Coordinates of C-alpha atoms and ligand atoms in Angstrom, one line a residue:
M1088 CA 86.2 -27.1 -334.5
P1089 CA 83.6 -24.8 -336.0
Q1090 CA 84.8 -21.2 -336.0
F1091 CA 82.9 -18.0 -336.7
N1092 CA 84.7 -15.1 -338.2
L1093 CA 82.6 -12.0 -338.1
T1094 CA 83.7 -8.9 -339.8
V1095 CA 81.7 -5.7 -340.0
N1096 CA 83.4 -3.5 -342.4
K1097 CA 83.6 0.2 -342.0
T1098 CA 81.6 0.9 -345.1
M1099 CA 78.4 -1.1 -345.3
G1100 CA 78.1 -1.6 -349.0
P1101 CA 75.4 -1.0 -351.6
T1102 CA 72.4 -2.1 -349.5
C1103 CA 72.9 0.8 -347.3
G1104 CA 75.3 3.1 -349.1
F1105 CA 74.3 6.1 -347.1
L1106 CA 75.3 4.6 -343.8
R1107 CA 78.7 3.7 -342.4
V1108 CA 79.5 1.4 -339.6
W1109 CA 81.8 3.3 -337.2
Q1110 CA 83.7 0.2 -336.2
R1111 CA 85.2 -2.9 -337.7
Y1112 CA 85.0 -6.0 -335.6
T1113 CA 87.0 -9.0 -336.2
L1114 CA 85.8 -11.8 -334.0
S1115 CA 87.2 -15.2 -334.0
A1116 CA 86.0 -17.6 -331.3
N1117 CA 84.8 -21.1 -330.9
L1118 CA 81.2 -20.7 -330.4
R1119 CA 78.5 -23.0 -329.1
E1120 CA 75.9 -20.4 -328.7
F1121 CA 76.0 -17.0 -330.0
T1122 CA 73.7 -14.0 -329.7
L1123 CA 74.2 -10.9 -331.9
I1124 CA 72.1 -8.1 -330.8
Y1125 CA 72.1 -4.9 -332.9
K1126 CA 70.8 -1.8 -331.4
Q1127 CA 69.6 1.4 -332.9
F1128 CA 69.0 0.0 -336.3
A1129 CA 65.8 -1.5 -337.7
M1130 CA 67.2 -2.8 -341.0
I1131 CA 69.7 -4.9 -339.2
S1132 CA 68.5 -8.3 -340.2
A1133 CA 68.6 -7.4 -343.8
I1134 CA 72.1 -6.0 -343.4
S1135 CA 73.3 -9.1 -341.4
R1136 CA 72.1 -11.3 -344.2
S1137 CA 73.8 -9.3 -346.9
L1138 CA 77.0 -8.8 -345.0
F1139 CA 77.6 -11.9 -343.0
G1140 CA 75.6 -14.4 -344.8
I1141 CA 73.8 -15.4 -341.6
E1142 CA 70.1 -15.7 -341.6
K1143 CA 69.6 -15.5 -337.9
T1144 CA 71.2 -13.5 -335.2
R1145 CA 71.0 -16.4 -332.8
G1146 CA 72.4 -19.8 -333.4
Q1147 CA 74.1 -22.9 -332.1
T1148 CA 77.1 -24.8 -333.1
S1149 CA 78.1 -28.3 -332.2
A1150 CA 77.9 -29.3 -328.5
Q1151 CA 81.6 -30.3 -328.4
T1152 CA 83.0 -26.8 -328.6
P1153 CA 83.4 -24.7 -325.5
A1154 CA 80.4 -22.7 -324.4
L1155 CA 80.4 -19.1 -325.3
A1156 CA 77.8 -16.5 -325.5
I1157 CA 78.7 -13.2 -326.9
R1158 CA 76.4 -10.3 -327.2
L1159 CA 77.7 -7.7 -329.6
T1160 CA 76.1 -4.3 -329.6
C1161 CA 77.1 -2.5 -332.8
G1162 CA 76.3 1.1 -333.6
I1163 CA 75.9 1.9 -337.3
I1164 CA 75.7 5.6 -337.3
T1165 CA 78.5 7.7 -338.7
S1166 CA 78.7 10.1 -335.9
M1167 CA 79.2 7.5 -333.1
P1168 CA 82.9 6.8 -332.7
T1169 CA 82.5 4.1 -330.0
S1170 CA 82.2 0.4 -330.2
H1171 CA 80.2 -1.3 -327.5
L1172 CA 80.8 -4.9 -326.5
N1173 CA 78.8 -6.7 -323.9
L1174 CA 80.6 -9.7 -322.8
D1175 CA 78.3 -11.7 -320.7
S1176 CA 80.4 -14.8 -320.6
L1177 CA 83.4 -16.0 -322.3
P1178 CA 85.3 -19.3 -322.0
R1179 CA 88.5 -19.5 -320.0
A1180 CA 90.6 -20.8 -323.0
F1181 CA 89.8 -18.1 -325.4
D1182 CA 90.9 -17.4 -329.0
S1183 CA 92.2 -13.9 -329.1
Q1184 CA 89.9 -11.2 -330.3
I1185 CA 91.0 -8.1 -332.0
V1186 CA 88.8 -5.1 -332.6
S1187 CA 89.6 -1.9 -334.4
A1188 CA 88.0 1.1 -332.9
P1189 CA 88.9 4.6 -331.7
S1190 CA 87.0 3.9 -328.5
L1191 CA 85.7 0.7 -327.0
H1192 CA 83.2 0.2 -324.3
L1193 CA 83.0 -3.2 -322.6
T1194 CA 80.2 -4.0 -320.3
L1195 CA 81.3 -6.4 -317.7
P1196 CA 78.8 -8.8 -316.0
Q1197 CA 79.5 -7.0 -312.7
P1198 CA 82.1 -4.6 -311.4
P1199 CA 85.4 -6.6 -311.1
R1200 CA 87.2 -7.5 -307.9
R1201 CA 90.5 -5.9 -308.8
F1202 CA 92.0 -3.7 -311.5
F1203 CA 95.5 -3.9 -313.1
R1204 CA 96.7 -0.5 -313.9
H1205 CA 99.7 0.1 -316.1
G1206 CA 101.8 3.3 -315.7
W1207 CA 102.7 5.3 -318.8
Q1208 CA 106.4 5.4 -318.5
S1209 CA 109.2 3.5 -316.6
W1210 CA 108.7 5.2 -313.3
S1211 CA 104.9 5.4 -313.3
L1212 CA 103.0 2.9 -311.1
A1213 CA 102.0 -0.5 -312.4
A1214 CA 100.0 -2.5 -309.9
W1215 CA 96.9 -4.5 -309.2
T1216 CA 94.6 -2.3 -307.1
D1217 CA 91.1 -2.4 -305.7
L1218 CA 88.5 -0.1 -307.2
T1219 CA 88.5 2.6 -304.6
P1220 CA 89.5 6.0 -306.0
R1221 CA 93.2 6.9 -305.5
P1222 CA 94.1 10.4 -304.4
I1223 CA 96.0 12.3 -307.0
Q1224 CA 99.7 11.8 -306.4
Q1225 CA 101.7 14.8 -305.3
P1226 CA 103.4 17.2 -306.0
K1227 CA 101.7 18.2 -309.2
L1228 CA 104.9 20.1 -310.2
L1229 CA 106.5 16.6 -310.8
H1230 CA 103.5 15.1 -312.8
P1231 CA 105.1 15.5 -316.2
M1232 CA 108.1 13.4 -314.9
Q1233 CA 106.1 10.8 -313.1
V1234 CA 102.7 10.1 -314.8
D1235 CA 101.0 10.8 -318.1
P1236 CA 100.1 14.4 -317.5
A1237 CA 97.0 14.0 -319.7
Y1238 CA 95.5 11.7 -317.1
A1239 CA 97.2 12.9 -313.9
D1240 CA 94.0 14.0 -312.3
E1241 CA 92.0 10.8 -312.8
I1242 CA 91.2 9.1 -309.5
S1243 CA 89.2 6.2 -310.7
P1244 CA 91.0 3.1 -312.0
H1245 CA 92.7 3.9 -315.2
S1246 CA 95.7 2.7 -317.2
S1247 CA 98.0 3.3 -320.1
W1248 CA 97.5 1.0 -323.1
V1249 CA 96.6 -2.1 -321.2
A1250 CA 94.3 -2.9 -318.3
A1251 CA 93.1 -6.1 -316.8
V1252 CA 90.2 -6.8 -314.5
E1253 CA 89.8 -9.8 -312.2
M1254 CA 86.3 -11.1 -312.3
A1255 CA 86.9 -14.2 -310.1
E1256 CA 90.0 -16.1 -309.0
N1257 CA 92.1 -16.8 -312.1
D1258 CA 89.5 -15.2 -314.4
I1259 CA 91.1 -12.2 -315.9
L1260 CA 89.8 -10.1 -318.7
L1261 CA 92.5 -8.1 -320.5
L1262 CA 91.9 -5.1 -322.7
G1263 CA 95.1 -4.0 -324.4
A1264 CA 95.9 -1.4 -327.2
L1265 CA 98.0 -2.6 -330.1
G1266 CA 98.8 1.0 -331.1
L1267 CA 100.1 4.1 -329.3
D1268 CA 98.2 6.9 -327.5
A1269 CA 95.6 4.7 -325.9
H1270 CA 94.2 4.9 -322.4
I1271 CA 91.8 2.7 -320.5
R1272 CA 89.5 3.5 -317.6
L1273 CA 87.1 1.6 -315.5
D1274 CA 83.8 3.0 -314.4
A1275 CA 81.9 0.5 -312.3
D1276 CA 81.1 -2.3 -314.8
Q1277 CA 82.3 -0.4 -317.8
L1278 CA 85.8 -0.9 -319.1
Q1279 CA 86.5 1.8 -321.6
G1280 CA 89.4 2.1 -324.0
Q1281 CA 90.1 5.2 -325.9
Y1282 CA 92.7 6.2 -328.5
E1283 CA 93.6 9.9 -328.4
T1284 CA 93.8 10.2 -332.1
G1285 CA 91.9 8.2 -334.6
E1286 CA 91.2 4.5 -334.7
G1287 CA 93.4 1.7 -333.5
E1288 CA 93.4 -2.0 -332.7
W1289 CA 92.4 -3.5 -329.3
F1290 CA 93.2 -6.9 -328.1
L1291 CA 90.8 -8.6 -325.8
G1292 CA 91.6 -11.8 -323.9
R1293 CA 90.2 -13.8 -321.1
G1294 CA 91.7 -16.5 -319.0
D1295 CA 94.4 -16.7 -316.3
E1296 CA 96.8 -13.7 -315.9
A1297 CA 99.8 -15.4 -317.5
T1298 CA 97.9 -16.5 -320.6
V1299 CA 96.1 -13.2 -321.3
F1300 CA 99.3 -11.2 -321.0
A1301 CA 101.3 -13.7 -323.1
R1302 CA 98.7 -13.4 -325.9
Y1303 CA 98.7 -9.7 -325.7
V1304 CA 102.5 -9.6 -325.9
N1305 CA 102.4 -11.9 -328.9
E1306 CA 100.2 -9.4 -330.8
L1307 CA 102.3 -6.4 -329.6
S1308 CA 105.5 -8.0 -330.9
K1309 CA 104.0 -8.5 -334.4
R1310 CA 103.3 -4.7 -334.5
L1311 CA 106.2 -3.1 -332.6
G1312 CA 109.1 -5.5 -333.1
K1313 CA 110.9 -8.3 -331.5
K1314 CA 113.2 -8.5 -328.4
S1315 CA 116.9 -8.1 -329.1
D1316 CA 118.7 -11.4 -329.0
R1317 CA 122.0 -10.2 -327.5
P1318 CA 123.0 -11.3 -324.0
A1319 CA 122.2 -8.9 -321.1
P1320 CA 125.4 -7.1 -320.0
R1321 CA 126.4 -6.9 -316.4
I1322 CA 126.6 -3.2 -315.5
W1323 CA 128.3 -1.0 -312.9
C1324 CA 126.5 2.3 -312.9
S1325 CA 127.7 5.4 -311.1
W1326 CA 124.3 6.8 -310.0
Y1327 CA 123.2 5.0 -306.8
S1328 CA 126.4 5.7 -304.9
L1329 CA 127.8 8.9 -306.3
Y1330 CA 124.8 10.5 -307.8
T1331 CA 125.8 13.8 -309.5
A1332 CA 129.1 14.0 -307.5
I1333 CA 131.2 12.3 -310.1
D1334 CA 134.5 13.5 -311.4
E1335 CA 137.4 12.0 -313.4
A1336 CA 139.6 11.1 -310.5
T1337 CA 136.8 9.4 -308.4
L1338 CA 135.6 7.4 -311.4
H1339 CA 139.1 6.3 -312.2
S1340 CA 139.6 5.0 -308.7
V1341 CA 136.3 3.2 -308.8
F1342 CA 137.1 1.6 -312.2
D1343 CA 140.5 0.4 -310.9
G1344 CA 138.9 -0.8 -307.7
L1345 CA 136.4 -3.0 -309.5
G1346 CA 139.4 -5.2 -310.4
D1347 CA 138.3 -8.7 -311.6
L1348 CA 134.6 -8.3 -310.7
P1349 CA 132.8 -9.6 -313.8
F1350 CA 131.2 -6.5 -315.2
D1351 CA 130.7 -6.1 -319.0
V1352 CA 129.8 -2.4 -318.9
L1353 CA 130.9 0.5 -316.7
Q1354 CA 128.3 3.2 -317.1
V1355 CA 128.8 6.9 -316.3
D1356 CA 125.6 8.4 -315.1
D1357 CA 124.3 12.0 -314.6
G1358 CA 127.0 14.5 -313.6
W1359 CA 129.5 14.5 -316.5
Q1360 CA 127.7 17.1 -318.6
I1361 CA 127.9 20.9 -318.5
S1362 CA 124.1 21.0 -318.2
I1363 CA 120.9 19.1 -319.1
G1364 CA 120.8 20.1 -322.8
D1365 CA 124.5 20.9 -323.1
W1366 CA 126.0 17.5 -323.6
E1367 CA 129.7 18.3 -323.4
P1368 CA 132.0 17.4 -320.4
N1369 CA 132.1 19.8 -317.5
T1370 CA 135.2 21.0 -315.8
R1371 CA 135.3 17.9 -313.5
F1372 CA 136.2 15.9 -316.6
P1373 CA 139.3 17.9 -317.9
S1374 CA 140.6 15.0 -320.1
G1375 CA 137.3 14.8 -321.9
M1376 CA 134.9 12.0 -322.7
K1377 CA 137.0 10.2 -325.2
A1378 CA 139.7 9.7 -322.5
L1379 CA 137.1 8.5 -320.0
A1380 CA 135.7 5.9 -322.5
E1381 CA 139.4 4.9 -323.2
K1382 CA 140.0 4.4 -319.5
I1383 CA 136.9 2.1 -319.2
K1384 CA 137.9 0.1 -322.3
S1385 CA 141.4 -0.3 -320.9
T1386 CA 139.8 -2.4 -318.1
G1387 CA 138.4 -4.8 -320.7
R1388 CA 134.8 -3.5 -320.6
R1389 CA 132.4 -1.5 -322.7
A1390 CA 131.9 2.1 -321.9
G1391 CA 128.4 3.3 -321.0
L1392 CA 127.0 6.8 -320.8
W1393 CA 123.8 8.4 -319.5
L1394 CA 122.1 11.3 -321.3
A1395 CA 118.6 12.9 -321.2
P1396 CA 118.5 14.0 -324.8
L1397 CA 114.9 15.0 -325.1
I1398 CA 114.9 17.6 -322.3
A1399 CA 116.8 20.7 -321.3
V1400 CA 116.9 22.9 -318.2
E1401 CA 115.8 26.5 -318.5
S1402 CA 119.4 27.7 -317.9
S1403 CA 121.0 25.6 -320.6
R1404 CA 122.6 27.1 -323.7
L1405 CA 120.5 24.8 -325.8
F1406 CA 117.2 26.2 -324.5
R1407 CA 118.4 29.7 -324.7
A1408 CA 119.7 29.4 -328.2
H1409 CA 117.0 27.3 -329.7
S1410 CA 113.8 28.0 -327.8
D1411 CA 111.9 27.4 -331.1
W1412 CA 112.9 23.7 -330.8
F1413 CA 110.9 23.2 -327.7
L1414 CA 107.3 21.9 -327.2
R1415 CA 104.6 24.5 -326.6
D1416 CA 101.0 24.3 -325.8
A1417 CA 98.1 25.6 -327.9
R1418 CA 98.5 29.1 -326.4
G1419 CA 102.2 29.2 -327.3
K1420 CA 103.5 28.6 -323.7
F1421 CA 106.4 26.1 -323.2
V1422 CA 105.1 22.8 -322.0
S1423 CA 106.5 21.7 -318.6
A1424 CA 108.6 18.5 -318.6
G1425 CA 108.8 18.7 -314.8
F1426 CA 111.2 20.1 -312.3
N1427 CA 114.6 18.5 -311.4
W1428 CA 118.2 19.6 -310.8
G1429 CA 116.6 22.7 -309.1
E1430 CA 115.2 23.9 -312.4
R1431 CA 112.3 23.8 -314.7
L1432 CA 112.6 21.3 -317.5
F1433 CA 111.4 21.6 -321.1
A1434 CA 110.9 19.1 -323.9
L1435 CA 112.3 19.0 -327.4
D1436 CA 109.8 18.7 -330.2
T1437 CA 110.9 15.5 -332.0
T1438 CA 108.8 16.3 -335.1
H1439 CA 111.1 19.3 -335.8
P1440 CA 113.5 18.3 -338.6
T1441 CA 116.4 20.3 -337.0
V1442 CA 115.8 18.7 -333.7
L1443 CA 116.0 15.3 -335.3
E1444 CA 119.2 16.2 -336.9
W1445 CA 120.6 17.5 -333.6
L1446 CA 119.6 14.3 -331.9
A1447 CA 121.3 12.2 -334.5
A1448 CA 124.5 14.3 -334.3
L1449 CA 124.5 13.9 -330.5
M1450 CA 124.3 10.1 -330.7
K1451 CA 127.1 10.1 -333.3
Q1452 CA 129.2 12.3 -331.1
V1453 CA 128.8 10.0 -328.1
R1454 CA 129.6 7.0 -330.2
A1455 CA 132.6 8.7 -331.6
W1456 CA 133.8 9.3 -328.0
G1457 CA 133.8 5.5 -327.6
F1458 CA 130.6 4.9 -325.6
D1459 CA 128.5 2.0 -327.0
Y1460 CA 126.1 1.4 -324.1
L1461 CA 123.7 4.3 -324.0
K1462 CA 121.2 4.9 -321.1
L1463 CA 118.9 7.5 -322.6
D1464 CA 116.7 8.9 -319.8
F1465 CA 113.7 11.3 -319.3
L1466 CA 112.4 10.1 -322.7
Y1467 CA 108.7 10.7 -321.7
A1468 CA 109.4 14.3 -322.7
G1469 CA 109.1 13.3 -326.4
A1470 CA 105.5 12.2 -325.8
L1471 CA 104.1 15.1 -323.6
P1472 CA 100.9 16.7 -324.8
G1473 CA 101.5 19.8 -326.9
K1474 CA 101.4 21.4 -330.2
R1475 CA 104.1 20.0 -332.5
H1476 CA 105.9 21.3 -335.5
A1477 CA 104.4 18.5 -337.5
D1478 CA 100.9 17.4 -336.6
M1479 CA 101.5 14.0 -335.3
P1480 CA 100.1 12.0 -332.3
R1481 CA 102.4 12.6 -329.3
E1482 CA 103.6 9.0 -328.8
A1483 CA 104.3 8.5 -332.5
A1484 CA 106.3 11.7 -332.3
C1485 CA 108.3 10.2 -329.4
R1486 CA 108.8 7.0 -331.2
Q1487 CA 110.1 8.9 -334.2
G1488 CA 112.7 10.6 -332.0
L1489 CA 113.7 7.2 -330.5
K1490 CA 114.0 5.7 -333.9
M1491 CA 116.2 8.5 -335.2
M1492 CA 118.5 8.1 -332.1
R1493 CA 118.6 4.3 -332.5
E1494 CA 119.6 4.6 -336.2
A1495 CA 122.2 7.2 -335.4
M1496 CA 123.8 5.2 -332.6
G1497 CA 123.8 2.1 -334.7
A1498 CA 122.6 -1.4 -334.1
E1499 CA 125.8 -2.4 -332.4
A1500 CA 125.2 0.0 -329.6
F1501 CA 123.3 -1.2 -326.5
F1502 CA 120.3 1.0 -326.0
L1503 CA 118.6 1.3 -322.6
T1504 CA 115.6 3.5 -322.4
C1505 CA 114.7 5.0 -319.0
G1506 CA 111.9 7.3 -317.9
A1507 CA 110.5 6.1 -321.2
P1508 CA 106.9 5.6 -322.3
I1509 CA 106.6 1.9 -322.5
L1510 CA 104.9 1.0 -325.9
P1511 CA 106.8 3.7 -327.9
S1512 CA 110.1 2.1 -326.7
L1513 CA 109.3 -1.4 -327.8
G1514 CA 111.2 -2.8 -330.8
L1515 CA 113.7 0.1 -330.7
C1516 CA 115.6 -0.3 -327.5
D1517 CA 117.5 -3.4 -326.2
A1518 CA 116.5 -2.9 -322.6
L1519 CA 113.8 -0.8 -320.8
R1520 CA 113.7 0.4 -317.2
V1521 CA 110.5 -1.0 -315.9
G1522 CA 110.2 0.7 -312.6
P1523 CA 111.1 3.7 -310.5
D1524 CA 114.6 4.2 -309.1
V1525 CA 115.7 2.0 -306.2
S1526 CA 117.3 3.7 -303.2
G1527 CA 119.1 2.7 -300.0
K1528 CA 115.7 3.0 -298.3
W1529 CA 112.8 0.6 -298.5
E1530 CA 110.2 3.4 -298.5
D1531 CA 110.1 7.1 -297.8
P1532 CA 107.0 7.7 -295.6
R1533 CA 106.7 11.3 -296.7
D1534 CA 106.4 10.3 -300.4
A1535 CA 104.4 7.1 -299.9
V1536 CA 101.9 8.2 -297.3
L1537 CA 101.7 12.0 -297.4
L1538 CA 102.3 12.6 -301.1
Y1539 CA 100.7 9.3 -302.1
N1540 CA 103.4 9.0 -304.7
P1541 CA 104.6 5.5 -305.7
T1542 CA 107.0 6.7 -308.4
T1543 CA 109.7 8.4 -306.3
P1544 CA 113.0 6.6 -305.7
G1545 CA 112.7 3.8 -303.2
T1546 CA 113.2 0.1 -303.2
R1547 CA 109.6 -0.9 -302.5
N1548 CA 108.3 1.3 -305.3
A1549 CA 110.9 -0.1 -307.7
I1550 CA 110.1 -3.8 -306.8
R1551 CA 106.3 -3.2 -306.9
T1552 CA 106.2 -1.7 -310.4
T1553 CA 108.9 -4.0 -311.8
V1554 CA 107.1 -7.2 -310.7
N1555 CA 104.0 -5.8 -312.4
R1556 CA 105.9 -5.2 -315.6
L1557 CA 107.4 -8.7 -316.0
W1558 CA 104.8 -9.4 -318.6
L1559 CA 107.0 -7.3 -320.9
Q1560 CA 109.9 -9.8 -320.7
P1561 CA 109.2 -11.5 -324.1
L1562 CA 109.3 -8.1 -325.8
V1563 CA 112.3 -6.4 -324.2
M1564 CA 115.0 -6.9 -321.6
T1565 CA 113.5 -5.6 -318.4
D1566 CA 115.8 -3.5 -316.2
P1567 CA 114.8 -3.5 -312.6
D1568 CA 117.5 -1.0 -311.6
V1569 CA 120.5 -1.8 -309.4
A1570 CA 120.9 -4.3 -306.6
Y1571 CA 122.9 -3.4 -303.4
F1572 CA 125.5 -5.4 -301.6
V1573 CA 127.0 -2.7 -299.3
E1574 CA 125.8 -1.5 -295.9
R1575 CA 127.3 2.0 -296.2
E1576 CA 124.6 4.7 -296.9
N1577 CA 122.0 2.0 -297.0
S1578 CA 119.2 1.1 -294.5
L1579 CA 117.8 -1.9 -296.4
S1580 CA 117.6 -5.1 -294.4
P1581 CA 119.5 -8.1 -295.7
E1582 CA 116.2 -9.6 -296.8
Q1583 CA 115.3 -6.5 -298.7
K1584 CA 118.6 -6.5 -300.4
Q1585 CA 118.2 -10.1 -301.3
L1586 CA 114.8 -9.3 -302.8
L1587 CA 116.5 -6.8 -305.1
Q1588 CA 119.2 -9.3 -306.1
D1589 CA 116.5 -11.9 -306.8
L1590 CA 114.5 -9.5 -308.9
A1591 CA 117.7 -8.9 -311.0
L1592 CA 117.9 -12.7 -311.4
V1593 CA 114.2 -12.9 -312.4
C1594 CA 114.8 -10.1 -314.9
N1595 CA 118.1 -11.5 -316.0
F1596 CA 119.5 -8.0 -315.8
K1597 CA 122.2 -7.4 -313.3
A1598 CA 123.6 -4.1 -312.3
T1599 CA 125.0 -2.4 -309.2
S1600 CA 126.4 1.0 -308.2
D1601 CA 128.3 -0.3 -305.1
L1602 CA 131.6 1.4 -304.7
P1603 CA 134.5 -1.1 -304.4
Q1604 CA 135.8 1.1 -301.6
W1605 CA 132.6 0.4 -299.6
L1606 CA 132.5 -3.4 -300.1
T1607 CA 133.8 -5.7 -297.4
P1608 CA 135.6 -8.8 -298.6
A1609 CA 132.5 -10.9 -297.9
Q1610 CA 130.2 -8.4 -299.8
R1611 CA 132.6 -8.3 -302.7
E1612 CA 132.6 -12.1 -302.8
S1613 CA 128.7 -12.1 -302.8
L1614 CA 128.7 -9.5 -305.6
H1615 CA 131.2 -11.6 -307.6
K1616 CA 129.1 -14.7 -307.2
F1617 CA 125.9 -12.8 -308.1
L1618 CA 127.3 -11.5 -311.3
N1619 CA 128.2 -15.0 -312.4
L1620 CA 124.8 -16.5 -311.6
N1621 CA 122.6 -17.7 -314.4
P1622 CA 119.9 -19.6 -312.6
T1623 CA 116.8 -21.2 -314.0
V1624 CA 113.8 -19.1 -313.0
Q1625 CA 110.2 -20.2 -313.1
R1626 CA 107.2 -18.0 -312.3
L1627 CA 104.9 -19.8 -309.8
S1628 CA 102.3 -17.1 -309.4
H1629 CA 102.0 -13.3 -309.7
S1630 CA 104.5 -12.6 -307.0
K1631 CA 106.3 -16.0 -306.4
F1632 CA 109.2 -17.3 -308.4
Q1633 CA 111.3 -20.5 -308.2
I1634 CA 115.0 -19.5 -308.6
E1635 CA 116.8 -22.9 -308.8
D1636 CA 115.7 -24.6 -305.6
R1637 CA 114.5 -21.5 -303.7
V1638 CA 111.1 -19.9 -303.8
V1639 CA 111.2 -16.1 -303.7
D1640 CA 108.1 -14.1 -302.9
F1641 CA 107.9 -10.4 -303.7
S1642 CA 104.5 -9.9 -302.2
S1643 CA 105.8 -7.8 -299.3
A1644 CA 106.6 -5.0 -301.8
L1645 CA 103.3 -5.0 -303.7
P1646 CA 100.6 -3.4 -301.5
L1647 CA 100.1 0.3 -301.8
P1648 CA 99.9 2.4 -298.6
D1649 CA 96.5 3.6 -297.5
P1650 CA 95.6 7.2 -298.4
P1651 CA 96.1 9.7 -295.5
T1652 CA 93.2 10.3 -293.2
G1653 CA 92.5 12.7 -290.2
A1654 CA 95.4 14.8 -289.0
T1655 CA 97.8 13.0 -291.5
K1656 CA 95.6 14.5 -294.2
I1657 CA 96.5 18.0 -293.0
R1658 CA 100.2 17.3 -293.0
A1659 CA 99.8 15.7 -296.4
A1660 CA 98.2 18.9 -297.8
L1661 CA 101.0 21.0 -296.3
I1662 CA 103.8 18.8 -297.7
S1663 CA 102.0 18.8 -301.1
W1664 CA 101.8 22.6 -301.1
L1665 CA 105.5 22.8 -300.3
G1666 CA 106.3 20.2 -303.0
N1667 CA 104.7 22.5 -305.5
Q1668 CA 107.0 25.4 -304.6
P1669 CA 110.0 25.5 -306.8
L1670 CA 111.9 27.3 -304.0
A1671 CA 111.3 24.4 -301.6
L1672 CA 112.5 21.9 -304.2
K1673 CA 115.6 24.0 -304.9
M1674 CA 116.4 24.0 -301.1
L1675 CA 116.0 20.2 -301.0
K1676 CA 118.4 19.9 -303.9
H1677 CA 120.9 22.1 -302.1
M1678 CA 120.7 19.9 -299.0
D1679 CA 121.2 16.8 -301.2
D1680 CA 124.2 18.4 -302.8
L1681 CA 125.7 19.2 -299.4
S1682 CA 125.3 15.6 -298.2
L1683 CA 126.7 14.3 -301.4
H1684 CA 129.7 16.5 -301.0
R1685 CA 130.3 15.1 -297.6
R1686 CA 130.0 11.6 -298.9
K1687 CA 132.5 12.2 -301.6
K1688 CA 135.0 13.8 -299.1
D1689 CA 134.5 10.7 -297.0
L1690 CA 135.2 8.5 -300.0
G1691 CA 138.4 10.4 -300.6
N1692 CA 139.5 9.8 -297.0
K1693 CA 139.0 6.1 -297.4
E1694 CA 141.2 5.8 -300.4
Ligands
9PG2701 C1 120.0 10.7 -313.1 C2 118.9 9.7 -312.7 C3 119.4 8.2 -312.9 C4 118.3 7.2 -312.6 C5 117.1 7.6 -313.5 C6 116.7 9.0 -313.3 O1 111.8 13.1 -310.1 N1 111.7 12.0 -310.6 O2 110.6 11.5 -310.7 C7 112.8 11.3 -311.0 C8 112.8 10.0 -311.2 C9 113.9 9.3 -311.5 C10 115.1 9.9 -311.7 C11 115.2 11.3 -311.5 C12 114.0 12.0 -311.2 O3 116.2 9.2 -312.0 O4 116.0 6.7 -313.4 O5 118.7 5.9 -312.9 O6 119.9 8.0 -314.2 O7 117.8 9.9 -313.5 O8 119.5 12.0 -312.9

C-alpha cells in the first residue's frame, strides 16, 4: 500500500534559514487523494519541493487504497506556537497520526454530536456529554480536591489529556496527549489541545470508540510504561464501613470475623494516624503499627495501609515545622489543596530535595512496619499549580514524587494510587482508582442537582466515571472502589449493589468494606462466591458487558443530572454559598463524626 510520510522539521534548512516552522508534523496515512494547503507563506511550493521532495501539493495515489483527504494548514512563522489541522475527512480504519506541538487546533467538518471529557484525577468526572455548557461544580472550596483547579471555571466542553468527539454513529475522533500537562477544549467545530509548558506529542485517531482508545493506549504505554503483571489482590478495606472511627480492638475483631473469606489484603484506611501529615499511630492504636501489620499477617494475608503523603492539614506538626516545604503561589501564599477533615489542606512541593527525602523515609518506615500494600491518596496535591522549588512542569513534579515513593517502597510492594492525576500515575503504580468514592447511597440529590457535583461519594458517580475510564485497563489495574453485600447502613437496591459487584468483575479488581458482623449468612456466602469468581468478560458496547452468560448494562448510571432551574437555582446558590464556608463544612464533619460514633457503639453491642 502506498504510504506517505510527511515530516516538517522544526528548522527549515538552508533555503529559508531565517524562518522556523513552529511545528513538526509526522503524518502517516494511506492516501488516495491528498491536499496540502499552506497558508501565510508565499514561498511554500519552493519549500515543499526542497523539503518533502513533492512537486505538487495535490496528488493521487492508487485507487485501491482507502480514500482520504487531508488538508494541512501549517504556519511557518516563529512566533506562532499553534499547529492547525483541518480534517475534512478521514477513513474509518486509520493509521495513527502523531503530531508534536505545544498547541493543536483541529477544525472539524461540523460541531460534533457528543464530547468525551476526561477528568484530571481519580475522582474527577469522565463522561460522554452533549455540548451544552456545564455549570461550574460547587463548592469552589473543594475544587483543588475534585477537579484540575487550573480549569475549574471552564463551562464549555473540556478535558484533561484526552478528548473524543462523536461526529456520527461509531465515528469518533480522538485527540490525546502523549505527554503530561495537556488540556483539550472544544469550541464549536474547533477541537483545541494545549500543553501548559512547551511542546509535546499528540495522538490523533479516528474510528470506532474501542479502536481509537486502544491505539491511544498503545502509544501511551510506549511512553509511560507497561501494566504490572501481578495478579489483582482481593481486598478488605476499612473505609466504607468504619470511616475514620477505627481503633485497634475494632479492627482486630473485624480481622478475626473475616475468617475464611478469601481476601488477600486487609487494608487499614484513614483514621490510624495522628494527623494528616503526621504519619505515626494515634492513641487508638496503642500497640503500634508493626503490631497491627503482624496481626493482619497472622491471618495469612498481606497488610495494607492508607496514607495521603503529599498533603498536610494546617494543624499538623509537619506543616507547622516545615512550612517551607509547602507549595506557594507566585505571591508567596500557600496553595490550597482543598478542605477536608474540618481543616484547610496544603500540598508538599515534590521538587524540594528535602521533601523527596522525607517521602522516601516515610515509605521505608511504613514498609518496615510490615505493610506491603500501600493506598496512597490525595496525590493530585503534587500536581497543583504553584511556584515550585525547582522550576518544573507541575505534573512532571508530581510524577517525580510518585517515582521517588515507588522506588522507596520497592517493586515488591503493591502500589495503589487514589485521588491521583491519571497520566502521571501510569507506569509507576500497580492499580489506580478510576472514579469517585462509592457510598451506601445511589446519589445525593444535594450534590448531584444543587451543587452539580459528580465527584462526591456516591455509587452512581463512581460507576459513571469508572465505566468511562475502562479504556485505561491495558495500562493499569483499574480500581472501581468497593462493592457492597450488606444491607446495614446502605440504601442501595439489590440491582444497584449487583451493578457494583459486576463493575468489580469487569475491572477484575475486587474489594469490599463490609463488616463481618453486619453480614447475614446468605450475604457472607455471596461475598465468598464473588471473591472466588474469575469470569470471562467481553465488552459489547460502551456500557454493555457480557459476563459469562449474562449481559450487564451500566447505562442507568451514566447520564448526568440536568442543571438546576427556577426555584431550584436559588436553593442551589444558597447551598453553594454554604459549601464555601469552612464553618459549615466543619459542622457537617462534626455531625458525621457523631453518627460514626453511634455506629461504632452499635457495632460494639453486636459483638
Ligand atoms: C479517606 C478516604 C478513602 C477513600 C478515598 C478518599 O472531598 N472529596 O472530594 C473527597 C473525595 C474522596 C475522599 C475524600 C474526600 O476519599 O477515595 O477511599 O480512602 O479518602 O479519607
